[in-house]
Short mmCIF file of C-alpha atoms and ligand atoms in Angstrom, two decimals:
data_model
loop_
_atom_site.label_atom_id
_atom_site.label_comp_id
_atom_site.label_asym_id
_atom_site.label_seq_id
_atom_site.Cartn_x
_atom_site.Cartn_y
_atom_site.Cartn_z
CA VAL A 1 -25.56 -13.47 3.38
CA ASP A 2 -23.06 -16.26 2.76
CA LEU A 3 -20.05 -14.54 1.16
CA THR A 4 -17.95 -17.71 0.92
CA THR A 5 -16.20 -18.16 -2.41
CA ASP A 6 -14.41 -21.12 -3.96
CA LEU A 7 -11.17 -20.46 -5.84
CA GLY A 8 -10.76 -24.14 -6.71
CA HIS A 9 -8.37 -26.84 -5.45
CA GLY A 10 -9.91 -26.65 -1.99
CA VAL A 11 -9.26 -22.92 -1.54
CA LEU A 12 -12.38 -21.54 0.13
CA LEU A 13 -12.32 -17.90 1.19
CA PRO A 14 -14.75 -16.56 3.84
CA ASN A 15 -15.43 -13.52 1.65
CA PRO A 16 -14.55 -12.60 -1.93
CA VAL A 17 -12.94 -9.20 -1.36
CA LEU A 18 -9.14 -9.20 -1.64
CA THR A 19 -6.49 -6.53 -1.85
CA ALA A 20 -4.88 -5.91 -5.25
CA SER A 21 -1.18 -6.59 -5.59
CA GLY A 22 1.05 -3.58 -5.04
CA CYS A 23 -1.56 -1.40 -3.33
CA ALA A 24 -0.81 -2.30 0.29
CA ALA A 25 2.80 -3.53 0.16
CA ASN A 26 2.99 -6.68 2.29
CA GLY A 27 0.29 -5.73 4.76
CA LYS A 28 2.02 -4.20 7.75
CA GLU A 29 0.73 -0.62 7.37
CA LEU A 30 -2.81 -1.77 6.59
CA HIS A 31 -2.88 -4.13 9.56
CA ARG A 32 -2.31 -1.17 11.91
CA LEU A 33 -5.73 0.12 10.84
CA GLU A 34 -7.76 -3.10 10.64
CA ASP A 35 -7.26 -6.85 10.93
CA ILE A 36 -5.99 -8.17 7.58
CA ALA A 37 -6.99 -11.71 8.59
CA LYS A 38 -10.57 -10.55 7.94
CA ILE A 39 -9.89 -9.75 4.28
CA GLY A 40 -10.85 -12.60 1.93
CA ALA A 41 -7.13 -12.86 1.13
CA PHE A 42 -4.24 -10.43 1.22
CA VAL A 43 -2.42 -10.19 -2.13
CA THR A 44 1.24 -9.22 -1.76
CA LYS A 45 3.37 -6.94 -3.94
CA SER A 46 4.96 -8.91 -6.79
CA VAL A 47 8.26 -10.34 -5.67
CA LYS A 48 11.23 -11.12 -7.90
CA ARG A 49 14.36 -13.12 -7.09
CA ASP A 50 16.64 -10.22 -6.11
CA PRO A 51 15.96 -6.96 -4.25
CA GLN A 52 14.72 -4.26 -6.64
CA SER A 53 14.91 -0.48 -6.25
CA GLY A 54 12.37 0.08 -9.03
CA ARG A 55 12.26 2.85 -11.59
CA GLY A 56 13.40 6.43 -11.18
CA THR A 57 11.08 9.15 -9.87
CA PRO A 58 8.58 10.60 -10.40
CA ARG A 59 6.83 7.29 -10.76
CA MET A 60 3.27 8.19 -9.84
CA ALA A 61 0.85 10.58 -11.54
CA GLU A 62 -2.71 11.26 -10.48
CA THR A 63 -5.47 11.85 -13.00
CA PRO A 64 -9.10 12.76 -12.26
CA SER A 65 -10.19 9.22 -13.07
CA GLY A 66 -7.31 7.21 -11.71
CA MET A 67 -3.64 6.83 -11.16
CA LEU A 68 -0.67 6.19 -13.39
CA ASN A 69 2.20 4.24 -11.80
CA SER A 70 5.63 3.34 -12.98
CA ILE A 71 7.02 1.64 -9.89
CA GLY A 72 9.02 -1.06 -11.67
CA LEU A 73 8.49 -3.89 -9.20
CA GLN A 74 10.34 -2.39 -6.26
CA GLY A 75 10.72 -5.01 -3.56
CA PRO A 76 12.91 -6.96 -1.15
CA GLY A 77 13.46 -10.08 -3.28
CA ILE A 78 12.12 -13.55 -2.52
CA HIS A 79 14.68 -14.45 0.15
CA ALA A 80 13.91 -11.45 2.37
CA PHE A 81 10.20 -11.95 1.65
CA VAL A 82 10.36 -15.54 2.85
CA GLU A 83 12.43 -14.58 5.88
CA HIS A 84 10.44 -11.56 7.07
CA ASP A 85 7.13 -10.93 5.30
CA LEU A 86 5.74 -14.44 5.10
CA PRO A 87 6.30 -15.23 8.82
CA TRP A 88 4.66 -11.92 9.68
CA LEU A 89 1.62 -12.68 7.48
CA ARG A 90 1.40 -16.06 9.21
CA SER A 91 1.70 -14.52 12.68
CA VAL A 92 -1.36 -12.31 12.09
CA GLY A 93 -3.36 -15.21 10.63
CA ALA A 94 -3.71 -13.73 7.13
CA ARG A 95 -4.56 -15.82 4.09
CA ALA A 96 -1.99 -14.69 1.55
CA ILE A 97 -1.96 -14.78 -2.21
CA VAL A 98 1.67 -14.22 -3.14
CA SER A 99 2.35 -12.41 -6.40
CA ILE A 100 5.53 -13.46 -8.17
CA ALA A 101 7.41 -11.90 -11.08
CA GLY A 102 10.62 -12.37 -13.02
CA GLU A 103 12.67 -11.16 -15.94
CA SER A 104 12.84 -14.62 -17.47
CA SER A 105 10.61 -17.67 -17.26
CA ALA A 106 13.46 -19.36 -15.35
CA GLU A 107 13.38 -16.55 -12.76
CA PHE A 108 9.62 -17.02 -12.25
CA ALA A 109 10.29 -20.72 -11.57
CA GLU A 110 13.15 -19.90 -9.20
CA VAL A 111 10.97 -17.50 -7.21
CA ALA A 112 8.18 -20.10 -7.02
CA ARG A 113 10.65 -22.76 -5.83
CA ALA A 114 12.01 -20.52 -3.04
CA LEU A 115 8.47 -19.59 -1.97
CA VAL A 116 7.21 -23.18 -1.84
CA ALA A 117 10.28 -24.19 0.23
CA ALA A 118 9.45 -21.59 2.91
CA PRO A 119 8.51 -23.06 6.32
CA ASP A 120 5.39 -20.84 6.44
CA PHE A 121 4.20 -21.73 2.93
CA ASP A 122 1.49 -24.31 3.66
CA ALA A 123 -0.01 -22.43 6.58
CA THR A 124 -0.11 -19.04 4.89
CA VAL A 125 -0.20 -19.15 1.10
CA ALA A 126 -3.67 -19.83 -0.30
CA ALA A 127 -2.70 -19.24 -3.93
CA ILE A 128 0.03 -17.77 -6.10
CA GLU A 129 -0.55 -14.98 -8.58
CA VAL A 130 1.87 -15.14 -11.50
CA ASN A 131 2.35 -11.56 -12.64
CA ILE A 132 3.11 -11.92 -16.32
CA SER A 133 1.69 -8.47 -17.09
CA CYS A 134 3.73 -5.77 -15.33
CA PRO A 135 3.82 -2.83 -17.74
CA ASN A 136 6.86 -1.23 -16.07
CA VAL A 137 9.77 -3.55 -16.71
CA ALA A 138 12.29 -2.52 -19.32
CA ASN A 139 12.97 -5.61 -21.38
CA ARG A 140 10.20 -8.12 -20.63
CA GLY A 141 7.26 -7.47 -18.34
CA LEU A 142 4.21 -6.82 -20.47
CA VAL A 143 5.74 -8.81 -23.29
CA TYR A 144 4.79 -12.07 -21.54
CA ALA A 145 1.09 -11.42 -21.26
CA CYS A 146 0.97 -9.92 -24.76
CA ASP A 147 2.25 -13.12 -26.31
CA PRO A 148 0.52 -16.50 -25.88
CA ALA A 149 3.73 -18.54 -26.28
CA SER A 150 5.66 -16.51 -23.67
CA SER A 151 2.71 -16.62 -21.25
CA ALA A 152 2.52 -20.40 -21.67
CA GLU A 153 6.26 -20.79 -21.18
CA VAL A 154 6.22 -19.00 -17.81
CA LEU A 155 3.33 -21.16 -16.59
CA ARG A 156 4.89 -24.36 -17.90
CA LEU A 157 8.02 -23.71 -15.83
CA VAL A 158 6.19 -22.57 -12.67
CA VAL A 159 3.55 -25.33 -12.52
CA PRO A 160 5.94 -28.20 -11.62
CA GLU A 161 7.36 -26.14 -8.73
CA VAL A 162 4.04 -25.68 -6.93
CA PRO A 163 1.84 -28.26 -5.13
CA ARG A 164 -1.57 -28.71 -6.77
CA SER A 165 -3.29 -27.63 -3.57
CA THR A 166 -1.98 -24.09 -4.20
CA PRO A 167 -3.70 -22.78 -7.34
CA LEU A 168 -1.76 -20.58 -9.74
CA PHE A 169 -3.56 -17.50 -11.03
CA ALA A 170 -2.04 -15.86 -14.10
CA LYS A 171 -2.48 -12.08 -14.04
CA LEU A 172 -3.32 -10.73 -17.49
CA THR A 173 -3.05 -7.36 -19.18
CA PRO A 174 -5.93 -5.67 -21.00
CA ASP A 175 -3.39 -4.32 -23.54
CA VAL A 176 -3.98 -7.09 -26.09
CA THR A 177 -6.21 -7.53 -29.10
CA ASP A 178 -7.92 -10.67 -27.83
CA ILE A 179 -7.52 -11.49 -24.14
CA THR A 180 -9.17 -14.90 -24.60
CA VAL A 181 -6.13 -16.02 -26.62
CA ILE A 182 -3.79 -15.26 -23.68
CA ALA A 183 -6.27 -16.76 -21.21
CA GLU A 184 -6.37 -19.97 -23.20
CA ALA A 185 -2.53 -20.13 -23.47
CA ALA A 186 -2.11 -19.63 -19.69
CA LEU A 187 -4.82 -22.15 -18.76
CA SER A 188 -3.64 -24.77 -21.24
CA ALA A 189 -0.11 -24.42 -19.82
CA GLY A 190 -1.43 -25.22 -16.33
CA ALA A 191 -2.69 -22.00 -14.73
CA GLN A 192 -5.64 -22.92 -12.50
CA GLY A 193 -7.20 -19.46 -12.55
CA LEU A 194 -6.88 -15.96 -13.98
CA THR A 195 -6.63 -12.51 -12.44
CA MET A 196 -7.90 -9.74 -14.69
CA ILE A 197 -6.78 -7.03 -15.17
CA ASN A 198 -3.39 -5.44 -14.60
CA THR A 199 -3.08 -1.72 -15.32
CA LEU A 200 -3.60 -0.18 -18.75
CA LEU A 201 -0.52 1.38 -20.37
CA GLY A 202 -0.55 5.18 -20.47
CA ILE A 203 1.53 8.36 -20.66
CA ARG A 204 1.04 11.74 -18.97
CA ILE A 205 2.69 14.93 -20.16
CA ASP A 206 3.45 17.79 -17.77
CA THR A 207 2.14 20.82 -19.69
CA GLU A 208 4.15 23.31 -17.57
CA ARG A 209 7.49 21.65 -18.18
CA MET A 210 6.32 20.38 -21.56
CA ARG A 211 7.78 16.92 -21.07
CA PRO A 212 6.59 13.51 -19.92
CA HIS A 213 5.63 13.45 -16.24
CA LEU A 214 6.95 9.99 -15.41
CA PHE A 215 10.68 9.26 -15.36
CA GLY A 216 9.96 5.92 -17.01
CA LEU A 217 7.71 7.64 -19.62
CA THR A 218 4.95 5.03 -19.60
CA GLY A 219 2.98 3.86 -16.59
CA GLY A 220 0.02 1.67 -15.74
CA LEU A 221 -3.39 3.33 -15.38
CA SER A 222 -5.56 2.11 -12.50
CA GLY A 223 -8.71 3.32 -10.76
CA PRO A 224 -12.31 3.98 -11.84
CA ALA A 225 -11.33 4.74 -15.46
CA ILE A 226 -10.37 1.13 -16.10
CA ARG A 227 -13.39 -0.55 -14.45
CA PRO A 228 -15.32 -0.94 -17.73
CA VAL A 229 -12.17 -2.40 -19.27
CA ALA A 230 -11.94 -4.94 -16.44
CA VAL A 231 -15.62 -5.81 -16.82
CA ARG A 232 -15.09 -6.27 -20.57
CA ALA A 233 -12.04 -8.52 -20.10
CA ILE A 234 -13.76 -10.68 -17.46
CA TRP A 235 -16.89 -10.85 -19.62
CA GLN A 236 -15.02 -11.99 -22.73
CA VAL A 237 -13.04 -14.68 -20.92
CA TYR A 238 -16.02 -15.96 -18.91
CA ALA A 239 -18.11 -16.10 -22.10
CA ALA A 240 -15.36 -18.10 -23.85
CA MET A 241 -15.31 -20.52 -20.89
CA ARG A 242 -19.09 -20.95 -20.96
CA ALA A 243 -19.00 -21.61 -24.68
CA GLY A 244 -16.34 -24.30 -24.15
CA ARG A 245 -13.81 -22.42 -26.29
CA ILE A 246 -11.23 -22.29 -23.46
CA PRO A 247 -10.80 -24.33 -20.25
CA THR A 248 -13.05 -23.34 -17.34
CA ALA A 249 -11.31 -21.81 -14.31
CA PRO A 250 -12.04 -19.28 -11.57
CA ILE A 251 -11.51 -15.60 -12.37
CA ILE A 252 -10.36 -12.99 -9.86
CA GLY A 253 -11.60 -9.57 -10.98
CA VAL A 254 -9.63 -6.36 -10.46
CA GLY A 255 -9.90 -2.86 -11.87
CA GLY A 256 -11.35 0.32 -10.36
CA VAL A 257 -13.43 -1.27 -7.61
CA ARG A 258 -14.37 1.30 -4.95
CA THR A 259 -17.76 0.12 -3.69
CA GLY A 260 -19.76 -3.02 -3.05
CA GLU A 261 -21.74 -2.25 -6.18
CA ASP A 262 -18.52 -2.15 -8.25
CA ALA A 263 -17.54 -5.54 -6.79
CA LEU A 264 -20.95 -6.90 -7.76
CA GLU A 265 -20.50 -5.62 -11.32
CA LEU A 266 -17.24 -7.58 -11.79
CA THR A 267 -18.89 -10.61 -10.18
CA LEU A 268 -21.88 -10.50 -12.52
CA ALA A 269 -19.41 -10.46 -15.43
CA GLY A 270 -17.85 -13.70 -14.15
CA ALA A 271 -15.43 -12.99 -11.28
CA SER A 272 -15.44 -15.35 -8.27
CA ALA A 273 -13.51 -12.84 -6.15
CA VAL A 274 -12.71 -9.17 -6.49
CA GLN A 275 -9.59 -7.18 -5.61
CA VAL A 276 -9.57 -3.62 -4.31
CA GLY A 277 -6.50 -1.64 -5.33
CA THR A 278 -6.27 2.08 -6.04
CA ALA A 279 -9.27 2.83 -3.78
CA ILE A 280 -7.02 1.90 -0.83
CA PHE A 281 -4.90 5.04 -1.37
CA ASN A 282 -7.88 7.31 -0.58
CA ASP A 283 -9.56 4.98 1.86
CA PRO A 284 -7.28 2.37 3.44
CA LEU A 285 -10.29 0.60 4.92
CA ALA A 286 -11.85 0.15 1.46
CA PRO A 287 -11.39 -3.68 1.32
CA TRP A 288 -13.36 -4.21 4.53
CA ARG A 289 -15.98 -1.59 3.55
CA VAL A 290 -16.45 -3.10 0.07
CA ALA A 291 -17.04 -6.55 1.63
CA ARG A 292 -19.63 -5.07 4.00
CA GLU A 293 -21.35 -3.13 1.21
CA LEU A 294 -21.41 -6.22 -1.01
CA GLY A 295 -23.06 -8.26 1.75
CA ASP A 296 -25.62 -5.50 2.39
CA LEU A 297 -26.38 -5.18 -1.31
CA LEU A 298 -26.99 -8.92 -1.75
CA HIS A 299 -29.09 -8.98 1.43
CA ALA A 300 -31.21 -6.05 0.21
CA ARG A 301 -31.86 -7.96 -3.03
CA GLY A 302 -32.78 -11.16 -1.19
CA ILE A 303 -29.77 -13.08 -2.55
CA PRO A 304 -28.57 -15.53 0.13
CA ARG A 305 -25.22 -16.57 -1.41
CA TYR A 306 -22.49 -14.60 -3.21
CA ALA A 307 -21.65 -17.71 -5.25
CA ASP A 308 -25.14 -17.57 -6.82
CA VAL A 309 -24.42 -14.32 -8.68
CA VAL A 310 -21.07 -15.18 -10.27
CA GLY A 311 -21.45 -14.64 -14.03
CA VAL A 312 -25.25 -14.44 -13.95
CA ALA A 313 -25.32 -11.37 -16.24
CA HIS A 314 -24.50 -13.84 -19.03
CA ASP A 315 -27.85 -15.60 -18.55
CA HIS A 316 -29.84 -12.65 -19.88
O1 DOR B 401 0.82 -1.25 -12.69
C1 DOR B 401 1.65 -2.02 -12.27
N1 DOR B 401 2.73 -1.58 -11.59
N2 DOR B 401 1.49 -3.34 -12.49
C2 DOR B 401 2.41 -4.25 -12.13
O2 DOR B 401 2.23 -5.41 -12.41
C3 DOR B 401 3.61 -3.84 -11.42
C4 DOR B 401 3.61 -2.46 -10.91
C5 DOR B 401 5.01 -1.92 -10.82
O3 DOR B 401 5.71 -2.30 -9.86
O4 DOR B 401 5.42 -1.14 -11.67
#
């Protein structure tokens, strides 16, 4: 089976299974177990301008159907990322999608500028994911992807910083009334693709201590529970593209994918690539396994090319 997928602007990936941002840091631990150059692309943890210690603890809660996190964009900052992580990703031959974040639209642009100026940029960075939907940042974060004008403003400032050969994917939140409105704002402002979805905002209460479990109160829900939400978001945006209501662009699907069949489900809804996130915590080899299972599944159904099934559920 030909698993090649096209993310636009000349970005061809050998297979459509990627890691999800934040679920495997910047790749070093995962690479000890299996070659990350064999993943369709490795998506890095969102990086801001300055080093971040993140939110207070506890900042993780497990639920039977998924995980609630309140990390708060912990990370080394773009300068350390460019100095250490990017050269390492290059040295192992990984295709990287770098996730960027900021507390202002100007910070997003600053991070993009520093990334593009890195000596390893051209050889390593296949695309940039613009994380406008982090639910765990005090003042802004989610606010961007909940508001079309703010989403557009971030993209408008980032686009001029990045060469056209490196597509920008805006990462959207499902926590909005109509995700097609945000999709349209991001695409019209110059995003060349969309990643859907970020985590769904939730709260857990510790019934022993009778108080909220997470230090930051709210967290983002991930895992199997949100897969139908991801499928719904991808479906709605892909349908709007097909109907000509919003610009057409590739979609990267993410949300509760654990198996090849799950990856196929997001693909049938309209995703041209699929990220594996929370599943990595139980099974670090999940991204490689999901790619294998997806290939086997298509083969068993007599489908020669992955690209042939993108969005086909809409035809029926
Ligand atoms: O669930 C999430 N947690 N989504 C993000 O975009 C960021 C992350 C965090 O660091 O809190």
